[in-house]
CSV table of C-alpha atoms in Angstrom, one decimal:
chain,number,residue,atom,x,y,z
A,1,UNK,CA,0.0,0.0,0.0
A,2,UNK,CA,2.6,2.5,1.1
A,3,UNK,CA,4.5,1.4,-2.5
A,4,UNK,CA,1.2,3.1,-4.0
A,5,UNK,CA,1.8,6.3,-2.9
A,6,UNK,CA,5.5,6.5,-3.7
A,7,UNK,CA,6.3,8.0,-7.1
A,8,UNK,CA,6.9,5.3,-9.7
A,9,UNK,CA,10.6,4.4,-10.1
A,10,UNK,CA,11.3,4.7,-6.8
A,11,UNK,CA,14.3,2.7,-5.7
A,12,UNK,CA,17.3,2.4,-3.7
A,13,UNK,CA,20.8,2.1,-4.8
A,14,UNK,CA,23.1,-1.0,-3.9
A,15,UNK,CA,24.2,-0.8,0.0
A,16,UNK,CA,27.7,0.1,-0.5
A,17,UNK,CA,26.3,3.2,-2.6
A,18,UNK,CA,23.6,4.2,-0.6
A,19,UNK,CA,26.6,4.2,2.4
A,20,UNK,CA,28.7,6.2,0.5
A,21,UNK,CA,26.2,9.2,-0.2
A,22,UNK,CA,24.6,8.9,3.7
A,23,UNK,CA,28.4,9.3,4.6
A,24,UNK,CA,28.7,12.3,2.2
A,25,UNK,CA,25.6,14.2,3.0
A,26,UNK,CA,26.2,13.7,6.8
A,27,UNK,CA,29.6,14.8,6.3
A,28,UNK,CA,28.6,17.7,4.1
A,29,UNK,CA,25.6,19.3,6.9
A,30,UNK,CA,28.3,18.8,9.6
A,31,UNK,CA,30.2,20.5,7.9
A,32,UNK,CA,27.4,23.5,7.5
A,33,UNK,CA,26.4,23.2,10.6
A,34,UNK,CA,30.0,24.0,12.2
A,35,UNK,CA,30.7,26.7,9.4
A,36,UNK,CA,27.0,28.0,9.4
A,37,UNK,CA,27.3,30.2,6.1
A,38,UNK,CA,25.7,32.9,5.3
A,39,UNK,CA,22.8,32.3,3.9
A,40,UNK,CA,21.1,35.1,1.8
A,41,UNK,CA,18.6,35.6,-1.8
A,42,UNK,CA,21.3,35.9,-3.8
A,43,UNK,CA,22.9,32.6,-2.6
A,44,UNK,CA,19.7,30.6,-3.0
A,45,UNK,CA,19.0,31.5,-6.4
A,46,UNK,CA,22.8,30.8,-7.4
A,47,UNK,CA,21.3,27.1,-6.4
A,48,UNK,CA,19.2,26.8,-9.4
A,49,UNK,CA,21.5,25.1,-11.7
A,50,UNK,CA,22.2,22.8,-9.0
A,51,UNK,CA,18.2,21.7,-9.1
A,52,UNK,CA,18.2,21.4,-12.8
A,53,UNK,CA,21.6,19.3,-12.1
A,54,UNK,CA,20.1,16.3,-9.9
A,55,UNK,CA,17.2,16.2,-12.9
A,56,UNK,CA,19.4,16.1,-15.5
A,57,UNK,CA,21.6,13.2,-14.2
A,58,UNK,CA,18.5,11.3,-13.5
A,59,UNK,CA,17.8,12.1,-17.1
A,60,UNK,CA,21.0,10.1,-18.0
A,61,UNK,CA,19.7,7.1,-15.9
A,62,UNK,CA,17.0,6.6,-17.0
A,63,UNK,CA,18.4,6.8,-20.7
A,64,UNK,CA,20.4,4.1,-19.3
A,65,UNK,CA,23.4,6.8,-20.5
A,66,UNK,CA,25.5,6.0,-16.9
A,67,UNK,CA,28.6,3.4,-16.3
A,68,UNK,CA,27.2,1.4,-14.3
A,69,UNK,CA,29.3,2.1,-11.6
A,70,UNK,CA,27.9,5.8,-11.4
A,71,UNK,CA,24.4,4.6,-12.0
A,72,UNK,CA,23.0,4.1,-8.6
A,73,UNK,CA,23.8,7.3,-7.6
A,74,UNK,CA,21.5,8.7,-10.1
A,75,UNK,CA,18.3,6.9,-9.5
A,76,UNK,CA,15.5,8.4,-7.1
A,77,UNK,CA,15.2,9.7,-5.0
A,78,UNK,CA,19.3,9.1,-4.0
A,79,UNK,CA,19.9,12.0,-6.9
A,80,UNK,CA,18.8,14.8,-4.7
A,81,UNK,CA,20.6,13.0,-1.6
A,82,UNK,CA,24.4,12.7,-4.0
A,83,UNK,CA,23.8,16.3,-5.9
A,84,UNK,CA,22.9,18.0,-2.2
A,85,UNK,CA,26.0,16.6,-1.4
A,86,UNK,CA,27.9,18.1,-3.6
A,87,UNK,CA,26.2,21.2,-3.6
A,88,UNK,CA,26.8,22.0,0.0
A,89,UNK,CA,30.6,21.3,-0.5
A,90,UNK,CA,30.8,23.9,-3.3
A,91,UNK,CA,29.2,26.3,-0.9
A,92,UNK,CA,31.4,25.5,1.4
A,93,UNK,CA,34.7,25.7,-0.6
A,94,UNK,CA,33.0,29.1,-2.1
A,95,UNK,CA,32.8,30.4,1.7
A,96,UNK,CA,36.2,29.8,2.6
A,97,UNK,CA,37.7,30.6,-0.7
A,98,UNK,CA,36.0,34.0,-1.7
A,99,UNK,CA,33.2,34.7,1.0
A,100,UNK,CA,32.7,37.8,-1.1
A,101,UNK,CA,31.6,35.9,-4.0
A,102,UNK,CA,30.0,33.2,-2.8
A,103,UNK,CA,26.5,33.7,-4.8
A,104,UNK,CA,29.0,33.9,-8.3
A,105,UNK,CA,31.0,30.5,-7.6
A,106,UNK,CA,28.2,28.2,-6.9
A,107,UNK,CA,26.0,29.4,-9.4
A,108,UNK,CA,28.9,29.1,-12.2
A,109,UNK,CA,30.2,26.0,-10.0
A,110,UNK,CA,26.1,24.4,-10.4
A,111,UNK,CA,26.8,25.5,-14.4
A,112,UNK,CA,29.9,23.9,-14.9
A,113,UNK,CA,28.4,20.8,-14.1
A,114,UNK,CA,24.9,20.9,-15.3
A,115,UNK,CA,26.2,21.9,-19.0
A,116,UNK,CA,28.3,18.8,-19.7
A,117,UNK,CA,25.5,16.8,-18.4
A,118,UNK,CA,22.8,18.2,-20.5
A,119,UNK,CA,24.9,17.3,-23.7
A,120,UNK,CA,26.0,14.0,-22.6
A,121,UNK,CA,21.9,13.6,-22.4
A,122,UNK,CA,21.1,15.2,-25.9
A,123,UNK,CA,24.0,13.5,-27.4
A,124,UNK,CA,22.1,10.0,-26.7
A,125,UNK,CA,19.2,11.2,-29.4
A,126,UNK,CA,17.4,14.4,-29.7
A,127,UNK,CA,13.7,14.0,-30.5
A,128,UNK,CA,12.9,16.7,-32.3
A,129,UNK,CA,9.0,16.6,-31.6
A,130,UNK,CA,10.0,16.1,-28.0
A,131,UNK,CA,12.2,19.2,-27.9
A,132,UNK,CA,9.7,21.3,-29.6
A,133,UNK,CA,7.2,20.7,-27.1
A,134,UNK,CA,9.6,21.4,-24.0
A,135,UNK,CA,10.2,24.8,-26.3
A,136,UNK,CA,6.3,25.3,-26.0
A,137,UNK,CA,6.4,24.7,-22.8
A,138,UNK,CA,8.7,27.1,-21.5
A,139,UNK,CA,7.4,29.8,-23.6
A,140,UNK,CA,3.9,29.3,-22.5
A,141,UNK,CA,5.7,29.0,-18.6
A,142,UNK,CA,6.7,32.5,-18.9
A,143,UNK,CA,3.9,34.7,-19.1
A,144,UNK,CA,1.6,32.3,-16.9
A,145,UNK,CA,4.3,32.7,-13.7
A,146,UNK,CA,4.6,36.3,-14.3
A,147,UNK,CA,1.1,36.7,-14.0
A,148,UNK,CA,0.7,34.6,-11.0
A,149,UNK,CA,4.2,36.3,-9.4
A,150,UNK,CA,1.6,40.0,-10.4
A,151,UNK,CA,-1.1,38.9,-9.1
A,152,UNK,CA,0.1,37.1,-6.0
A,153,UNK,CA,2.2,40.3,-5.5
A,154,UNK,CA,-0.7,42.8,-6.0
A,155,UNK,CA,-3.0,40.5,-4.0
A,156,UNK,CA,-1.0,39.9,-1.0
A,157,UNK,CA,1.9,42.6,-1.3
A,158,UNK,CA,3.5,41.3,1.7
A,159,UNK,CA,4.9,38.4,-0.2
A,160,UNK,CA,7.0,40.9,-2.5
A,161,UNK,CA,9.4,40.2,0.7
A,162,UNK,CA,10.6,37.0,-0.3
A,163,UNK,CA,11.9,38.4,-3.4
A,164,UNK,CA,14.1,36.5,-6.6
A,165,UNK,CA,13.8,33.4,-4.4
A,166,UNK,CA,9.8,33.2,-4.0
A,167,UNK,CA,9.5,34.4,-7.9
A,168,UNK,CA,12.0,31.1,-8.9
A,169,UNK,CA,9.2,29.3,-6.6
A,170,UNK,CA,6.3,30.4,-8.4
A,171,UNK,CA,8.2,29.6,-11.9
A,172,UNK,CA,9.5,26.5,-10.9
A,173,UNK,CA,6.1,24.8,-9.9
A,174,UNK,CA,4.4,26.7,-13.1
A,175,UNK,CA,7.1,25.0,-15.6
A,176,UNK,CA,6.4,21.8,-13.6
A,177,UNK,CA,2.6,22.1,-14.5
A,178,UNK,CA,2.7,23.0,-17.7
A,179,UNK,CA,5.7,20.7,-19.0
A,180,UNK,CA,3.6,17.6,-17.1
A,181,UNK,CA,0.0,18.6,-18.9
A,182,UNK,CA,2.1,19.1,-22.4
A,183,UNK,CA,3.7,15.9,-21.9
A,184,UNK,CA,1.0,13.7,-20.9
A,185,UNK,CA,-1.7,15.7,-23.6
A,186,UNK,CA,0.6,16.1,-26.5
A,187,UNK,CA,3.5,13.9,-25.9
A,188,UNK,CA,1.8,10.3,-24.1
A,189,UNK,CA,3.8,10.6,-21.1
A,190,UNK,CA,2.5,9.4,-17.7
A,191,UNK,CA,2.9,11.0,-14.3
A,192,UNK,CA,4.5,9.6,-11.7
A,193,UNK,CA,3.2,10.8,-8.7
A,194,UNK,CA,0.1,9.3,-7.5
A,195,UNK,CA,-1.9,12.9,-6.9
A,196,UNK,CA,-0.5,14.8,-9.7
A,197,UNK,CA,-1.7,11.6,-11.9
A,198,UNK,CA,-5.3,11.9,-10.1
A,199,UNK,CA,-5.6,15.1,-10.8
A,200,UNK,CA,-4.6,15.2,-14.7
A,201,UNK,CA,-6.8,11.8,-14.9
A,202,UNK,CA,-10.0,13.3,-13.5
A,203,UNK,CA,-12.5,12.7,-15.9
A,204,UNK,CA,-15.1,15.2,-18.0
A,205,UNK,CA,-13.0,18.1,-17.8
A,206,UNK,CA,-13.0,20.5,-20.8
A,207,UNK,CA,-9.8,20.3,-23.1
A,208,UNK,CA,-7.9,23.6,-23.6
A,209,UNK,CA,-4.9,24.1,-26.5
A,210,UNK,CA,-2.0,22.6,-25.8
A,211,UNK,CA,-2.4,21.2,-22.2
A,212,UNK,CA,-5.5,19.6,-23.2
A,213,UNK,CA,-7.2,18.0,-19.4
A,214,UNK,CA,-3.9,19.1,-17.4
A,215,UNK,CA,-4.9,22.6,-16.8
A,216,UNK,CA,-6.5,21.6,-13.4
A,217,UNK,CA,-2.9,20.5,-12.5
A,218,UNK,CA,-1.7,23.4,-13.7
A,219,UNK,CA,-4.3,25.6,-11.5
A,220,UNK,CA,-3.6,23.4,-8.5
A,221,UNK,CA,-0.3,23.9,-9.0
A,222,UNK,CA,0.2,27.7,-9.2
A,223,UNK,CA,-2.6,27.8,-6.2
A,224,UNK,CA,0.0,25.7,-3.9
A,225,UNK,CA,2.6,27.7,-5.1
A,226,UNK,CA,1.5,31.1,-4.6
A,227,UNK,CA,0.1,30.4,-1.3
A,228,UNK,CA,3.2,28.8,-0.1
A,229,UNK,CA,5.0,31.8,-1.0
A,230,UNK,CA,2.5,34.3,0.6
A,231,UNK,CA,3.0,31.9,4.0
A,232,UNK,CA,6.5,31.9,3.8
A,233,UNK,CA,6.6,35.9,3.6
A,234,UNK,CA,6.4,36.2,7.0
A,235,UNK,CA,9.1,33.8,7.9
A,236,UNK,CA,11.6,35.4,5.3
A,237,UNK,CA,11.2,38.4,7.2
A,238,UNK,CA,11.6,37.5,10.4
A,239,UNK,CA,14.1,34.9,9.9
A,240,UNK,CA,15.5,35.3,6.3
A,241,UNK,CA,18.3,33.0,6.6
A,242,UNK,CA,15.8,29.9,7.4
A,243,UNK,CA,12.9,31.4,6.0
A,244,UNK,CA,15.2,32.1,2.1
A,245,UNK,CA,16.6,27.8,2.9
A,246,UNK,CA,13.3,26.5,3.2
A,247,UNK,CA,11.4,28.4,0.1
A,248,UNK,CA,14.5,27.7,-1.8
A,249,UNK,CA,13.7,23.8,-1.1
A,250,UNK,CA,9.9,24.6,-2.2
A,251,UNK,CA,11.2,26.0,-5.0
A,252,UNK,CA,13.6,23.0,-6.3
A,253,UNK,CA,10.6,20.8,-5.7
A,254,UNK,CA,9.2,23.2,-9.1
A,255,UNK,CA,12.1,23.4,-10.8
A,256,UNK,CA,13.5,20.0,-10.5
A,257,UNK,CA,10.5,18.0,-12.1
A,258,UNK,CA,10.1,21.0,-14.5
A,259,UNK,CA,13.7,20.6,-15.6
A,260,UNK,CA,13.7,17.0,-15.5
A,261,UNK,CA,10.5,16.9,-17.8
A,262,UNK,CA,12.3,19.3,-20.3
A,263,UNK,CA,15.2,17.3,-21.0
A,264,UNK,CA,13.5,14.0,-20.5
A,265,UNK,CA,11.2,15.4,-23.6
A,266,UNK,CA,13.9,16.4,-25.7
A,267,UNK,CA,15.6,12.9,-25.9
A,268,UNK,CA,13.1,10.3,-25.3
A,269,UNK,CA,9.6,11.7,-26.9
């Protein structure tokens, strides 16, 4: 029962490579914990390529495009577990190294890494209906998060306070539902989730252009978004450190499917 309401896919790696990124992450947050660096907008949006990163390499997996020694530590959900890892230690080289340019290094650092993957994935086979749909996708993305970011702003100005970092939220979670409803309505993917694939298989729903019976995901998605921003406001501005952390995390939970649905499109539609 409890396998039902797991993602499909979900697995765990062999035990010696499951050890070996426990060992790192635990190594890494001691690490933060003892250092505790700064932690500010500008930081949290230089983690963006690193979400796109931990999609990306489970792009490569699931193309079966790994050795198979670096395989497990590309599956889900032990990804997000090995790219944290590494994440956190280029924050904390970044820290030590040039504290004034902290924000700069990890985002070119998360860049670095995320571009040679990315070709690696494309280099296995571009579809080229598949990477015109993830081109739609991201076009049509645009415009609908910077209404919802206007609106939610204009609505409830006190969320203006969480800034670049609450604007990547509300884009990241509107690229997730609009590059799920394109893919499952124009492209015969299926969703993963158990509740997203409830709600884009929810039956006599009109169809719209291009996202066809998904747009209720897409509504329930910017609703959750938005109003997790709004909530968070608060927090950010009475702790911004924690408060910029945790809607950073809310905000990779958008941007990571999103990205992951992007490239996954462009290579295996």
């Amino acid at each position: 029962m409890v396998g039902g309401l797991l993602p499909a896919g979900t697995t765990l790696p062999p035990l010696p490579h499951l050890l070996v990124v426990l060992l790192a992450i635990g190594a890494v947050v001691a690490a933060l914990r003892r250092r505790r660096p700064r932690v500010t907008a500008r930081r949290v949006l230089a983690l963006a390529p690193w979400m796109a990163l931990g999609s990306a390499a489970h792009v490569l997996y699931v193309v079966d495009a790994l050795p198979s020694s670096l395989a497990p530590f590309a599956g889900s959900p032990t990804v997000y577990l090995t790219v944290g890892s590494l994440a956190g230690a280029a924050w904390l080289t970044a820290d030590a190294a040039r504290p004034d340019r902290v924000a700069a290094t990890l985002a070119a650092a998360g860049v670095l890494l995320l571009v040679p993957v990315v070709v690696v994935a494309v280099g296995t086979g571009l579809s080229p209906a598949g990477a015109r749909w993830s081109t739609v996708a991201l076009a049509l993305t645009i415009p609908i998060a910077a209404a919802a970011w206007i609106g939610l702003t204009r609505f409830r100005p006190e969320a203006a306070v969480t800034g670049g970092v609450g604007a990547l939220a509300v884009f990241g979670h509107a690229l997730d539902g609009v590059s799920t409803a394109v893919g499952t309505t124009q492209l015969g993917f299926g969703e993963r989730t158990p509740l997203s694939r409830i709600l884009l298989e929810i039956g006599g729903l009109p169809s719209l252009p291009v996202v066809g019976e998904g747009w209720l995901f897409l509504l329930v998605k910017l609703a959750v978004a938005t109003a997790v921003v709004w909530l968070f406001a608060a927090y950010v501005r009475e702790e911004p450190a924690e408060g910029y952390l945790l809607l950073g995390f809310v905000a990779a939970m958008g941007l990571g499917p999103a990205a992951h649905n992007l490239l996954l499109f462009s290579v295996a539609a």
